[in-house]
Structure formats: structure tokens, C-alpha cells
Coordinates of C-alpha atoms in Angstrom, one line a residue:
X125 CA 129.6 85.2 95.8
X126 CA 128.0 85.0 91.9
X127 CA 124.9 82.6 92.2
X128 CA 124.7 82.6 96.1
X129 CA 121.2 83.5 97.8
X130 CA 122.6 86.7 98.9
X131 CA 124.3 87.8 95.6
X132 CA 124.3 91.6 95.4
X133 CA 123.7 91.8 91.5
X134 CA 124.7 94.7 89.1
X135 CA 125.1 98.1 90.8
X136 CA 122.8 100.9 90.6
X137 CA 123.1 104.8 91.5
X138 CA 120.1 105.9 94.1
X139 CA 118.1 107.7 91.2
X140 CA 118.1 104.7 89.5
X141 CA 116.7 102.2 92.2
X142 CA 114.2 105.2 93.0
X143 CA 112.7 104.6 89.2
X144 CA 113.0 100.9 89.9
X145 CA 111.1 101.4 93.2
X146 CA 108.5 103.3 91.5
X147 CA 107.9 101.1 88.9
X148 CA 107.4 98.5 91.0
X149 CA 105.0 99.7 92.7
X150 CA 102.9 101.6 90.4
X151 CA 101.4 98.3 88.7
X152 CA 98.3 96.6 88.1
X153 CA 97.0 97.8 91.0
X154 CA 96.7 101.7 90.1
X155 CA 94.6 100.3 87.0
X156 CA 91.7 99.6 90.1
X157 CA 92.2 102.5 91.7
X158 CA 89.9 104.8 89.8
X159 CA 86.7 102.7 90.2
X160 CA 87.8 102.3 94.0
X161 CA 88.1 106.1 94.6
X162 CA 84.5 106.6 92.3
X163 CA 82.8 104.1 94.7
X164 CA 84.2 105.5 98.3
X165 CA 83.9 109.1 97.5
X166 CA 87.2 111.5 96.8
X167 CA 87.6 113.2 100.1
X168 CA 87.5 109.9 102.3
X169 CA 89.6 108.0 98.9
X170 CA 92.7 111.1 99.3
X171 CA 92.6 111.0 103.3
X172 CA 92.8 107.0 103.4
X173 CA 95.6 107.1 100.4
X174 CA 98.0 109.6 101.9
X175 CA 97.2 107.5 105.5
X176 CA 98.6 104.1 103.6
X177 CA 101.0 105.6 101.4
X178 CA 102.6 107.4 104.8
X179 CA 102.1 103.4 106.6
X180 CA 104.2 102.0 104.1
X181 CA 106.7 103.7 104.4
X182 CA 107.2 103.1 107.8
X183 CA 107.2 99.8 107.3
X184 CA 109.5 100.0 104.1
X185 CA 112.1 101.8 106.7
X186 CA 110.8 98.8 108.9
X187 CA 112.4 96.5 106.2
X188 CA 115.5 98.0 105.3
X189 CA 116.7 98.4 108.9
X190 CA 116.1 94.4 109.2
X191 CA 117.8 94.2 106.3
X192 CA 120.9 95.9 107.9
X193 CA 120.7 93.9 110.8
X194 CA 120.5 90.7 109.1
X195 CA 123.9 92.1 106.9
X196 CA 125.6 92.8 110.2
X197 CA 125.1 89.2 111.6
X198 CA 126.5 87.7 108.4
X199 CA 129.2 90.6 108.5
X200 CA 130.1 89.2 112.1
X201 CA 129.9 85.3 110.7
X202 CA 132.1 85.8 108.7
X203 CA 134.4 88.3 110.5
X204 CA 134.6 85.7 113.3
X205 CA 135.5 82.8 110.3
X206 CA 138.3 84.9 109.5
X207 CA 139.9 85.5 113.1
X208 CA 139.7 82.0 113.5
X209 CA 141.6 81.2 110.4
X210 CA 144.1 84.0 111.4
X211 CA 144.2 82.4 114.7
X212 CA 145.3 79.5 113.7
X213 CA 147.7 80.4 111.5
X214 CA 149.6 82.2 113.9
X215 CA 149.2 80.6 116.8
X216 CA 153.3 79.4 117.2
X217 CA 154.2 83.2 116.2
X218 CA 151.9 84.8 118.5
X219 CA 153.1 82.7 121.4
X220 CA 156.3 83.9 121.0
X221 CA 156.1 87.5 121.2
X222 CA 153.4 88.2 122.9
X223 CA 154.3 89.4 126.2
X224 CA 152.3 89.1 130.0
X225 CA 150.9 93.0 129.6
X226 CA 149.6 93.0 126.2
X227 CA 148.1 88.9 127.1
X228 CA 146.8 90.6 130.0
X229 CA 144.8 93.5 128.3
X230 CA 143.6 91.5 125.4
X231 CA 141.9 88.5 127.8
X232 CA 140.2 91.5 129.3
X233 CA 139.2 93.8 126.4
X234 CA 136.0 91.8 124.4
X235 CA 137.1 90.8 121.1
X236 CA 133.4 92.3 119.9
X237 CA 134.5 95.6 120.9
X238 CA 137.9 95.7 119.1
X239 CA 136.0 94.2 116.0
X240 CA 133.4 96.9 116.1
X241 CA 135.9 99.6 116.0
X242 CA 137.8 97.8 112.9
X243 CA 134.6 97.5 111.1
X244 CA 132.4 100.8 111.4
X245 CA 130.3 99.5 108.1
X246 CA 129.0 96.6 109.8
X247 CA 125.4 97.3 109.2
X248 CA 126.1 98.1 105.5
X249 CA 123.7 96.2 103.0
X250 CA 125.7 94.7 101.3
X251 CA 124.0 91.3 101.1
X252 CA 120.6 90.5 99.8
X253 CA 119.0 88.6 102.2
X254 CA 115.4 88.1 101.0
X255 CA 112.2 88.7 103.2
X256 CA 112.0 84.2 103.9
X257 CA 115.9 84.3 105.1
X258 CA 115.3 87.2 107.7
X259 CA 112.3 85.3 108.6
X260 CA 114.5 82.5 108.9
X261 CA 117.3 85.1 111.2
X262 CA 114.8 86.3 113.1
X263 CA 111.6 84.5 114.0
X264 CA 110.6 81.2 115.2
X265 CA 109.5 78.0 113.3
X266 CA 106.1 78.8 113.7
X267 CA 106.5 82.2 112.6
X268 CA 108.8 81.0 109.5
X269 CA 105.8 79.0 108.6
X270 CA 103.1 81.6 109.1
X271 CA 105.5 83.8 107.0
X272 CA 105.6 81.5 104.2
X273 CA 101.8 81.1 104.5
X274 CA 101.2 84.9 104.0
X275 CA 103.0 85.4 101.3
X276 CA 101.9 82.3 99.0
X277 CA 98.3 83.2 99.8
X278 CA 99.7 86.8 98.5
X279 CA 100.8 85.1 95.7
X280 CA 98.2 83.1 94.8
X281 CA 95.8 86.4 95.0
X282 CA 98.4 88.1 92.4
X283 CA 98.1 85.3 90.0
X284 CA 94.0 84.8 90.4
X285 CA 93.9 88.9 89.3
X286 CA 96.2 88.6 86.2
X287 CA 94.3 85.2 85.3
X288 CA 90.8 87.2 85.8
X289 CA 92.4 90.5 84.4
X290 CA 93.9 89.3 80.7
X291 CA 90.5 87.6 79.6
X292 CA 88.7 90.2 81.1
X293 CA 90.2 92.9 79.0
X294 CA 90.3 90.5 75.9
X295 CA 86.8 89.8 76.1
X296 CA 86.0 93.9 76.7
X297 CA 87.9 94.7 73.9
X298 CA 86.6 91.9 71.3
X299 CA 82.9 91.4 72.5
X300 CA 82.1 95.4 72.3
X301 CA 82.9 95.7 68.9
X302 CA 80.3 94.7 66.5
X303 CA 78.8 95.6 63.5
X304 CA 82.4 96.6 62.5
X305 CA 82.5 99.2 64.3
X306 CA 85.5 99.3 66.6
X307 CA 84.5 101.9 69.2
X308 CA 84.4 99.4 72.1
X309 CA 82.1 100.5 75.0
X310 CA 79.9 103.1 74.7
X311 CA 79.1 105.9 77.4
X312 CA 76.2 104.4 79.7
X313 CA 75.9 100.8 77.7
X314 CA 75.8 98.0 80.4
X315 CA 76.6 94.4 79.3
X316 CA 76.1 91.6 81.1
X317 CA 77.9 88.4 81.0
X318 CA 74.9 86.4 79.2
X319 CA 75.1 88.9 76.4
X320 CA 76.3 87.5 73.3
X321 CA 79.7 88.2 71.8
X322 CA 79.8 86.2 68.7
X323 CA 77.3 84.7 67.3
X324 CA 75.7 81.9 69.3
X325 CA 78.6 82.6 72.1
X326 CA 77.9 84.7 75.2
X327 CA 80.3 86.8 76.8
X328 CA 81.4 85.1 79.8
X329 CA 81.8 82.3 77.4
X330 CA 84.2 84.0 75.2
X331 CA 86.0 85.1 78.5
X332 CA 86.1 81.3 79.4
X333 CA 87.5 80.5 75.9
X334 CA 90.3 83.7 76.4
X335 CA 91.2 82.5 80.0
X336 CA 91.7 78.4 78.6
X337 CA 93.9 79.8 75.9
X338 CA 96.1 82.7 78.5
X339 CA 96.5 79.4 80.9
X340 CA 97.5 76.8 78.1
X341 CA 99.7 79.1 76.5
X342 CA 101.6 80.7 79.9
X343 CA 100.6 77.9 82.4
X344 CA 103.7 75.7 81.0
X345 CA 106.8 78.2 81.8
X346 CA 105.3 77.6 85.9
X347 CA 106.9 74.0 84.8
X348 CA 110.7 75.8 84.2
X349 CA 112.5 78.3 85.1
X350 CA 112.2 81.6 83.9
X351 CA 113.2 85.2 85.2
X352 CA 112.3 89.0 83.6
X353 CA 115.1 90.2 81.4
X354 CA 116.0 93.8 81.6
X355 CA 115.1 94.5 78.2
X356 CA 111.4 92.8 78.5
X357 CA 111.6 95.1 82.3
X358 CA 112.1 98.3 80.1
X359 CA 109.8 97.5 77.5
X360 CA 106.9 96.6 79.5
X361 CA 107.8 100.2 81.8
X362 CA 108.0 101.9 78.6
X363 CA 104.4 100.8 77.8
X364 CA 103.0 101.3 81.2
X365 CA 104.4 104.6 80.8
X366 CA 102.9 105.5 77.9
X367 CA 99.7 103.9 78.6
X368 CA 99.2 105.9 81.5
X369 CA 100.5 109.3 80.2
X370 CA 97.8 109.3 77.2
X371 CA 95.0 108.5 80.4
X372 CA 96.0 111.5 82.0
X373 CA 96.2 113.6 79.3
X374 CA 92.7 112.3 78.0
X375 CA 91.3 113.0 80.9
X376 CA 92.9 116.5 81.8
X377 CA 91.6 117.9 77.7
X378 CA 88.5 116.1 78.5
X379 CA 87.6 118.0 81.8
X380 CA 89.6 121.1 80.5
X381 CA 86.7 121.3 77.7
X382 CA 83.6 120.8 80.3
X383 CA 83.1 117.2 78.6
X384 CA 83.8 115.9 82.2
X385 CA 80.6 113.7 83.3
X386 CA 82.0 112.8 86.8
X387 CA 80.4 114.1 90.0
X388 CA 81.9 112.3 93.1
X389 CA 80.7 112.5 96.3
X390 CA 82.5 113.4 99.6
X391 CA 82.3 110.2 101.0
X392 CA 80.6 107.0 100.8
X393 CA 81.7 104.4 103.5
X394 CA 80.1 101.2 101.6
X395 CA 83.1 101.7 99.0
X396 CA 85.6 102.0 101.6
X397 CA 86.6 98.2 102.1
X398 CA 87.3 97.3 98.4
X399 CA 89.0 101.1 98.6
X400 CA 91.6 99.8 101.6
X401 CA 92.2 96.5 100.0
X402 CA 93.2 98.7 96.7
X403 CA 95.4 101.1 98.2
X404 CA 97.2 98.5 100.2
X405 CA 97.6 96.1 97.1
X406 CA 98.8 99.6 95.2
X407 CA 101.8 100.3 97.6
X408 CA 103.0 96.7 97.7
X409 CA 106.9 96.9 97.3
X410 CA 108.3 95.0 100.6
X411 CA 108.5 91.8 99.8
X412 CA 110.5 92.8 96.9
X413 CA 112.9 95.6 98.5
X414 CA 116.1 93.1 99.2
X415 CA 116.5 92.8 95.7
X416 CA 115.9 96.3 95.1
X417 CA 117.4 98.1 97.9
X418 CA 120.9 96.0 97.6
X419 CA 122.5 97.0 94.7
X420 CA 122.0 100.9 95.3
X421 CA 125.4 101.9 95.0
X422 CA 125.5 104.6 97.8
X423 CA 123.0 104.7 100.8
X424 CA 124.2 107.5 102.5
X425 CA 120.5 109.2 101.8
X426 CA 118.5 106.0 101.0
X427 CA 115.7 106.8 103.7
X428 CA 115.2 110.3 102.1
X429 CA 115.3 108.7 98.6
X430 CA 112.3 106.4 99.7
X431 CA 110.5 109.1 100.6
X432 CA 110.5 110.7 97.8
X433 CA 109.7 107.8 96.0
X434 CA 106.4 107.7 98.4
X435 CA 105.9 111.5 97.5
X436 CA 106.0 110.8 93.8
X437 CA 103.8 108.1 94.1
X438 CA 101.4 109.4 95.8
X439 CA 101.2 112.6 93.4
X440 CA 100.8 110.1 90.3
X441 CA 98.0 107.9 92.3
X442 CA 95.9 111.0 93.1
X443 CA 96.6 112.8 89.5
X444 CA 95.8 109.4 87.8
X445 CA 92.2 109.1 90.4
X446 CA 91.1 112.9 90.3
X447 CA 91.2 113.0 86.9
X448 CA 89.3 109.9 86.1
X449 CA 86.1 110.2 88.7
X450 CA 85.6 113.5 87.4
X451 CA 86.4 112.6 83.9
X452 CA 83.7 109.8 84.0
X453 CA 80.8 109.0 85.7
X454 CA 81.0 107.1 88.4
X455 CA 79.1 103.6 87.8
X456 CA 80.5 103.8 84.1
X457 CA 84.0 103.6 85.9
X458 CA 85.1 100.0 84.8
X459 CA 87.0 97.9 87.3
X460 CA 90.2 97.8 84.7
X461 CA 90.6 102.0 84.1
X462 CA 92.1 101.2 80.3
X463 CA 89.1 99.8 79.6
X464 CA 86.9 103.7 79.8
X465 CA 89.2 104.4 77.1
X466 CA 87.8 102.1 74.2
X467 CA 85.1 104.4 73.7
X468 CA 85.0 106.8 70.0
X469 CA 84.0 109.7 71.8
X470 CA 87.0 109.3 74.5
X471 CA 89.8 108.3 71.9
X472 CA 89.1 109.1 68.0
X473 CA 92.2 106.9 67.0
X474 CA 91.4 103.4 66.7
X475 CA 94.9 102.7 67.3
X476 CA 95.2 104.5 70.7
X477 CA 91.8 102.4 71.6
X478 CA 93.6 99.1 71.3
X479 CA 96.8 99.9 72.6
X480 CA 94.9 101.1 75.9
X481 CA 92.2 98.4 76.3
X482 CA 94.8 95.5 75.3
X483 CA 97.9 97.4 77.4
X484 CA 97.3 95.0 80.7
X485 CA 97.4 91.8 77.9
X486 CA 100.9 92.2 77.4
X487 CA 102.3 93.6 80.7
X488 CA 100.4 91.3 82.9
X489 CA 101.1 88.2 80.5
X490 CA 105.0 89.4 81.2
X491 CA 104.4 89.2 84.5
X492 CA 102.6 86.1 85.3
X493 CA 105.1 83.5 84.9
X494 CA 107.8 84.9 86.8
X495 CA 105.2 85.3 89.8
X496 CA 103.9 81.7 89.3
X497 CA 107.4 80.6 89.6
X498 CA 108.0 82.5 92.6
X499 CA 105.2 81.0 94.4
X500 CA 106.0 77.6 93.4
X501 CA 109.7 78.3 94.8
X502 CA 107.7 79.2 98.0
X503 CA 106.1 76.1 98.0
X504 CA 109.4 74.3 98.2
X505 CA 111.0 76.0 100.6
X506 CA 108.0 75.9 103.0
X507 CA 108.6 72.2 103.0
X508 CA 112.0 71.6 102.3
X509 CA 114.4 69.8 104.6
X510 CA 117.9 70.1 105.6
X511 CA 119.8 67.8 103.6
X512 CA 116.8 66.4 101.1
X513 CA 115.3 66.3 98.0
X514 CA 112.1 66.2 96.5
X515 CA 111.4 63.1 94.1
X516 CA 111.1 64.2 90.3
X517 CA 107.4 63.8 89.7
X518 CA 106.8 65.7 93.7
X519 CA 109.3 68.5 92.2
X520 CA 108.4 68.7 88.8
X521 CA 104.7 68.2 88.5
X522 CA 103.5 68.5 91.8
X523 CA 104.6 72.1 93.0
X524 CA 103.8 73.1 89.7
X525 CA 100.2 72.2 89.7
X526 CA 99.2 73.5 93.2
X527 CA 100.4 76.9 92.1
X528 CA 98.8 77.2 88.4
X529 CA 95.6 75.4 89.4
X530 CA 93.8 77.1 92.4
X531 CA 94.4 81.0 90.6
X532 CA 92.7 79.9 87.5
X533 CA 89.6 78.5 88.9
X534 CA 89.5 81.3 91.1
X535 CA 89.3 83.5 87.7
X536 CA 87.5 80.9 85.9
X537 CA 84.5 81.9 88.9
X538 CA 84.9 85.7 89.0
X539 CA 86.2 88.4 86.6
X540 CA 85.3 91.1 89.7
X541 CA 88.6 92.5 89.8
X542 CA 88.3 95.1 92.0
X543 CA 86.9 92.8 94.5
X544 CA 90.2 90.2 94.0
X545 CA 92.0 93.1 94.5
X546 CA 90.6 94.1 97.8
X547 CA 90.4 90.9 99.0
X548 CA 94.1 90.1 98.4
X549 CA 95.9 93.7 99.6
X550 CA 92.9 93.5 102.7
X551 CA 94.2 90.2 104.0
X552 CA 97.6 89.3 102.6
X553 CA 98.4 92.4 101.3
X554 CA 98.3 93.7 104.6
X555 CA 100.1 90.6 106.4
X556 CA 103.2 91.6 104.3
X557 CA 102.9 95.1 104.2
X558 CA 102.8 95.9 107.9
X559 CA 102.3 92.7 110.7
X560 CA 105.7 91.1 108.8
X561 CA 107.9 94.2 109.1
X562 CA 106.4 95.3 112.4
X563 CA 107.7 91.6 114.2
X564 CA 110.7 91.6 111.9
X565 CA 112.0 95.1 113.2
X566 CA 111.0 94.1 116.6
X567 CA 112.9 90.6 116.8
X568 CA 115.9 92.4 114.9
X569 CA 116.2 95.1 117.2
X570 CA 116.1 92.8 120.4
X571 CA 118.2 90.2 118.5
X572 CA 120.7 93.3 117.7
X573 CA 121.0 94.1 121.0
X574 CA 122.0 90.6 122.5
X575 CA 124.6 89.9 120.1
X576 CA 126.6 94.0 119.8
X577 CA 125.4 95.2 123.1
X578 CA 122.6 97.8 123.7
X579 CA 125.1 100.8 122.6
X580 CA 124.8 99.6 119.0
X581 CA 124.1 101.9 116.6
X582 CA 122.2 100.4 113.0
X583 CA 123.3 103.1 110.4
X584 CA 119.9 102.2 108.6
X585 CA 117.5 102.2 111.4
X586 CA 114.4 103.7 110.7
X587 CA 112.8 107.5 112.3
X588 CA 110.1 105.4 113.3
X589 CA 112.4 104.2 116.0
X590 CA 110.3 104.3 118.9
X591 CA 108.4 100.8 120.3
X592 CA 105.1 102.5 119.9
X593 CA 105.5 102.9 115.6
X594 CA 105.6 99.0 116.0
X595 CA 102.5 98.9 118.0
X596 CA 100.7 101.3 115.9
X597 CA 101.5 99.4 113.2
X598 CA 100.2 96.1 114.1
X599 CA 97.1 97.9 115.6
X600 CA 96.2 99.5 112.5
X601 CA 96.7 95.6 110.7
X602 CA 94.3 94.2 113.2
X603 CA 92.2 96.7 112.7
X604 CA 92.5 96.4 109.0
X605 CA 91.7 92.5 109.3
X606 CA 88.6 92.7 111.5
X607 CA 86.8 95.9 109.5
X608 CA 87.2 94.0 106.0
X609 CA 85.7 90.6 107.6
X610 CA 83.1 92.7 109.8
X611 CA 82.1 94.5 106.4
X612 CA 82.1 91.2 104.5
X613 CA 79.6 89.4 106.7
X614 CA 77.5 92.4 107.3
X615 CA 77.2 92.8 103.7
X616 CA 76.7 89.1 102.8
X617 CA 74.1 88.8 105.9
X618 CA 72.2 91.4 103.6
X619 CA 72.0 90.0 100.5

């Protein structure tokens, strides 16, 4: 099966996908997180994260059990390809000793049911069939398409935040230290973007000049092919890792001594839509969980294993968004959380400064191209037809320009981060977080049932069995869509 669609890859043991799972979720988003939780107050921030981080995983179990229905139906193709083979083989022999009784009882007995007891791993994963090939199993054309539209937008929103966030940090970094002095931003110094950087050169100017240069330099590789190695995947883990450590430890010695300045309120409810786009955009993991649930070696305990992994995550968010509002003040909370960190009376060591306000340069510039050729892949199987091919200059060029373009004028408008990020996990985020897996699990489940019989059992099925965890689900979406938009119009209605 090496190079097929639904290649497993190289093996894992549960622990390690459960790192791999955590690393991929705790990403760019977490960097937003403290501003987010600042701005909407920590007791409404912690009740609203634990709400999404427990919604998520219902709809990761959501995924995997699609997942193992989707394995089962290519199980039972190619089961079924086989007894025709075999049947044709021995078709001469078997006429020959096969007698009226046994004829008799195997025209009566359904072939499904003999093949079901022959095969008691039938919903094993064993395959990875991606998110757009159980669309593909599952739902209509129309919802193929709309699937495909919900994830590029997705895509598109990912790529307009590392555009916006590289510059951003770039120009935080180089425009606040002047004078040689290399102490970055001070405590309560507000710059705006018509403030000059060097010389004659404001800032959003030098942020324009940053974001040409990040988009001539890794704009190309969305013309080729390119995938993340494992070493680049463990060095950029190992810095995010270490990045994030020295944060909480900062800020843990900085509260410890009674240097904290933060006092958070309660609750503030203007903060909370930018605070649900965040969180949503934080636990993003299930358009990526075929490739990472697959090769898990043994999945006797995976939905316990994910659960921890939810657990841990939501321990590290919390630790990582407690410590910081109370660590800083909250309108000194900047919307990349590195960025507090450039300051001489936060970090004595120069060093440490850099390393934490240029840390999302060179894990987000790792990640862009492989995302940008993941949505122009997208692109091409939105409109690809059975049997064609694109023209060179359509596959080429074309595709390639519609997905580098639009997410680099979105960043060359706005560096607002934490708004790009609400905006993307509020509305696509939260297509592919919860509406996807909700109609997957339910078209799987019915589909299930027509071709094994209602008796069928999916070994990966999720708790959440019950009809009513899919309603709840796509209420809470809904409800999710029309609050952001309501909040949006309300607020741009006042201005």
C-alpha cells in the first residue's frame, strides 16, 4: 500500500501519538490565549475553556469512530474482492464436492454474517482515510463541496495569522529597540503604528517591508512540493517547548515575588467573542487526527488516551493564562504573549529576550509552507474530475496564486491577531471542529447500519453515543455562528 492515500505510515506506541496529539494542538493559538482570557475576565475565560476543551473531545471521538466506519467499508471492499477471486478459482472444485445439505445451508445463511464472524477486527483503523475521503464515504455532493469550502476558508485564516504574526513579531522586536538599548517594550509604553522605527520609516512600514520579504522568501515553496521532516517536527517542538517553559516560569518567580501587576476581573462579556474564537482555534486537532490516530500501534485504550491528552491540555492552557493575566496587566497583555517578555525588567538576559520575541519567526515560518500546500491541494481536489487533468499553467501557477495571494493581503491590512484568530476558530474553526464530525458520525452511523445490519457493533464508537450528543453539538455550533455575527454587527453598529 506505500504511497496510496490511505498509507498507514511508520508505527507509533499510544504514549507517543498522545505527545504528537498534544503538540499539535498546543500551537500558535495558545500564544493568543493570554490577551483573550485578560480581555473576557478569568472566571468566565476557565468556565468557557473547560466547556470547549470537553466539546472537542466529543467531537474528536466523533472523528475516530467515522474513521472506523470508513476502515470497515474498505475492510468489506476488499474482503468481498477476495471471495470473488476465491470464487472463481474454485468454482469446478467446489461443484464437485459440494453436496445438496451443505448448498442448501449456505444459499440460506448471508455471506455478511459468516464474514463478520471471520473478521472480528473489521472496524480496526487500519487505514488513513483523511477528513475529504470520509466526506467523500459519507455525504452528498453538496456536502463534499461545502466540506471542502470550510476547510480552505480554515486554511486560508491559518495562513492570514502566520503572514500577520512573523512581521508582527519582527517589527516588535526590531522597532522597540533604540538607542542601543535592546530591552524591547517597556511596561505601560504604547506604540502606535505611525510611530517611527528607523529613521524616516514608521512602524507599520517596517512591518510592510518584514511581511514583502517573509512572502518572497516562503511564498515560492506554495509552487512545489514540500512536507515537515521529523527532525524539523522535533526541533521546532523542542523550541516551543522551551519557549513556553521559561514563560511559565517567568511568570510563576515573578508573581511568587509580589512583582505581579495583573488584576483580572471576574467577567467581562465584551471579550468573550474573540475569547470563543481563541479557544476554538486552540483545540483544533480534527482535521488532522487520520494521520495521527492511524499509526498508533495498539488502540485498545485510545479513547482514554485522548482524554488525557484533553486533560493535559487543558492544565497547560490554564497554567500558561493564570499566570500571565496576573503576571501582567491586563491592556499591556500583547496579542502575541512572547512578545511581554522583551521587556529588561521581565528578562535580564538579552539572549532569553530574542529567543522569546523571535520564537514564533521560526516555528511559524516552518509551518507555513506546508499549510499553503495543503490548501492548494484542497483547491485541486474541490475541482478535480474523474479521469482529468489540469493544464500546466492552471496547475502550476494558478492554484498556487489563489492560495498565497488572498492571506497576504489580508495581513498586509491587519496585524490584529487576536481578532484573525477569533474570526477564523469562530466561523471555520468551528465548522470543522464540531458541524463536520456531528453529520459525519451521523451519516456513518446510519450508513453502518444499512450495510452490517443494526446489530453491528463499531469497536471505536464514541461514549457520546446517544442521537442527542449530535444535536447538542450542532446546537452549540449554531449558536456559536449567530453570537459571533450578532456581536460583530452590534459592535460595528457602535462604532
Amino acid at each position: 500500500m506505500a504511497g496510496e492515500i490511505t498509507e498507514t505510515g511508520e508505527l507509533y506506541s499510544p504514549y507517543v501519538g498522545l505527545v504528537y496529539m498534544f503538540n499539535l494542538i498546543v500551537g500558535t493559538g495558545a500564544l493568543t490565549m493570554p490577551k483573550a482570557f485578560a480581555t473576557a475576565g478569568w472566571l468566565v475565560s476557565l468556565v468557557l475553556l473547560v466547556f470547549l476543551g470537553f466539546m472537542s473531545f466529543v467531537t474528536t471521538t466523533f472523528v475516530m469512530e467515522a474513521m472506523a466506519a470508513a476502515n470497515a467499508q474498505l475492510h468489506w471492499k476488499r474482503m468481498e474482492t477476495h471471495q470473488e477471486e476465491d470464487d472463481d478459482s474454485s468454482t469446478a472444485s467446489d461443484s464437485d464436492i459440494l453436496t445438496p445439505d451443505s448448498y442448501e445451508r449456505a444459499e440460506k445463511q448471508p455471506i455478511l454474517s459468516v464474514q463478520r464472524r471471520t473478521s472480528p477486527n473489521l472496524f480496526e483503523i487500519t487505514d488513513r482515510v483523511e477528513m475529504g475521503q470520509m466526506a467523500s464515504m459519507f455525504f452528498n455532493k453538496v456536502g463534499v463541496n461545502l466540506f471542502y469550502f470550510c476547510i480552505i476558508i480554515y486554511l486560508y485564516g491559518d495562513l492570514a495569522i502566520y503572514a500577520s504574526a512573523v512581521p508582527f513579531s519582527l517589527m516588535q522586536v526590531t522597532c522597540s529597540t533604540t538607542d542601543n538599548d535592546s530591552c524591547g517594550v517597556e511596561a505601560d509604553t504604547k506604540y502606535n503604528d505611525t510611530d517611527l522605527c528607523w529613521g524616516p520609516l514608521r512602524r507599520v512600514d517596517a512591518y510592510h517591508i518584514y511581511l514583502a520579504v517573509f512572502s518572497l522568501l516562503l511564498g515560492p515553496f506554495t509552487f512545489f512540493d514540500v512536507q515537515k521532516t521529523k527532525y524539523l517536527q522535533i526541533l521546532t517542538s523542542l523550541m516551543r517547548w522551551i519557549a513556553f517553559a521559561i514563560m511559565i516560569v517567568l511568570a510563576l518567580v515573578r508573581i511568587g515575588r509580589g512583582q505581579g501587576e495583573g488584576h483580572p476581573p471576574p467577567a467581562n462579556f465584551s471579550g468573550l467573542r474573540n475569547l470563543l474564537g481563541v479557544c476554538v482555534y486552540s483545540f483544533m486537532c480534527q482535521h488532522s487526527l487520520p494521520s495521527l490516530i492511524t499509526p498508533v500501534s495498539s488502540k485498545r485504550h485510545l479513547t482514554q488516551l485522548v482524554f488525557l491528552d484533553y486533560v493535559l491540555i487543558l492544565a497547560f492552557y490554564g497554567l500558561l493564562s493564570f499566570t500571565a493575566i496576573f503576571c501582567f496587566q491586563g491592556d499591556s497583555l500583547m496579542d502575541m504573549y512572547t512578545l511581554n517578555f522583551a521587556r529588561c525588567d521581565i528578562v535580564g538576559l538579552a539572549a532569553v529576550r530574542f529567543f522569546l520575541g523571535l520564537f514564533p519567526v521560526f516555528t511559524i515560518s516552518t509551518n507555513f509552507p506546508i499549510i499553503a500546500v495543503t490548501l492548494r491541494n484542497n483547491w485541486k481536489t474541490l475541482f478535480h474530475r474523474e479521469g482529468g487533468t489540469y493544464p500546466w499553467v492552471v496547475d502550476r501557477v494558478v492554484f498556487p496564486t489563489i492560495t498565497l495571494v488572498p492571506p497576504v493581503l489580508v495581513a498586509f491590512c491587519t496585524h490584529d491577531l487576536e481578532s484573525l484568530v477569533g474570526i477564523t476558530g469562530a466561523y471555520a474553526g468551528t465548522g470543522i471542529q464540531f458541524v463536520i464530525p456531528a453529520f459525519l458520525v451521523y451519516h456513518c452511523r446510519k450508513d453502518t447500519q444499512l450495510a452490517f445490519g443494526c446489530g453491528t457493533i463499531n469497536k471505536h464508537r464514541s461514549p457520546f453515543r446517544h442521537t442527542f450528543w449530535v444535536g447538542f453539538v450542532l446546537l452549540w455550533a449554531f449558536s456559536c455562528f449567530f453570537f459571533v455575527t450578532a456581536n460583530i454587527v452590534l459592535s460595528e453598529t457602535k462604532l
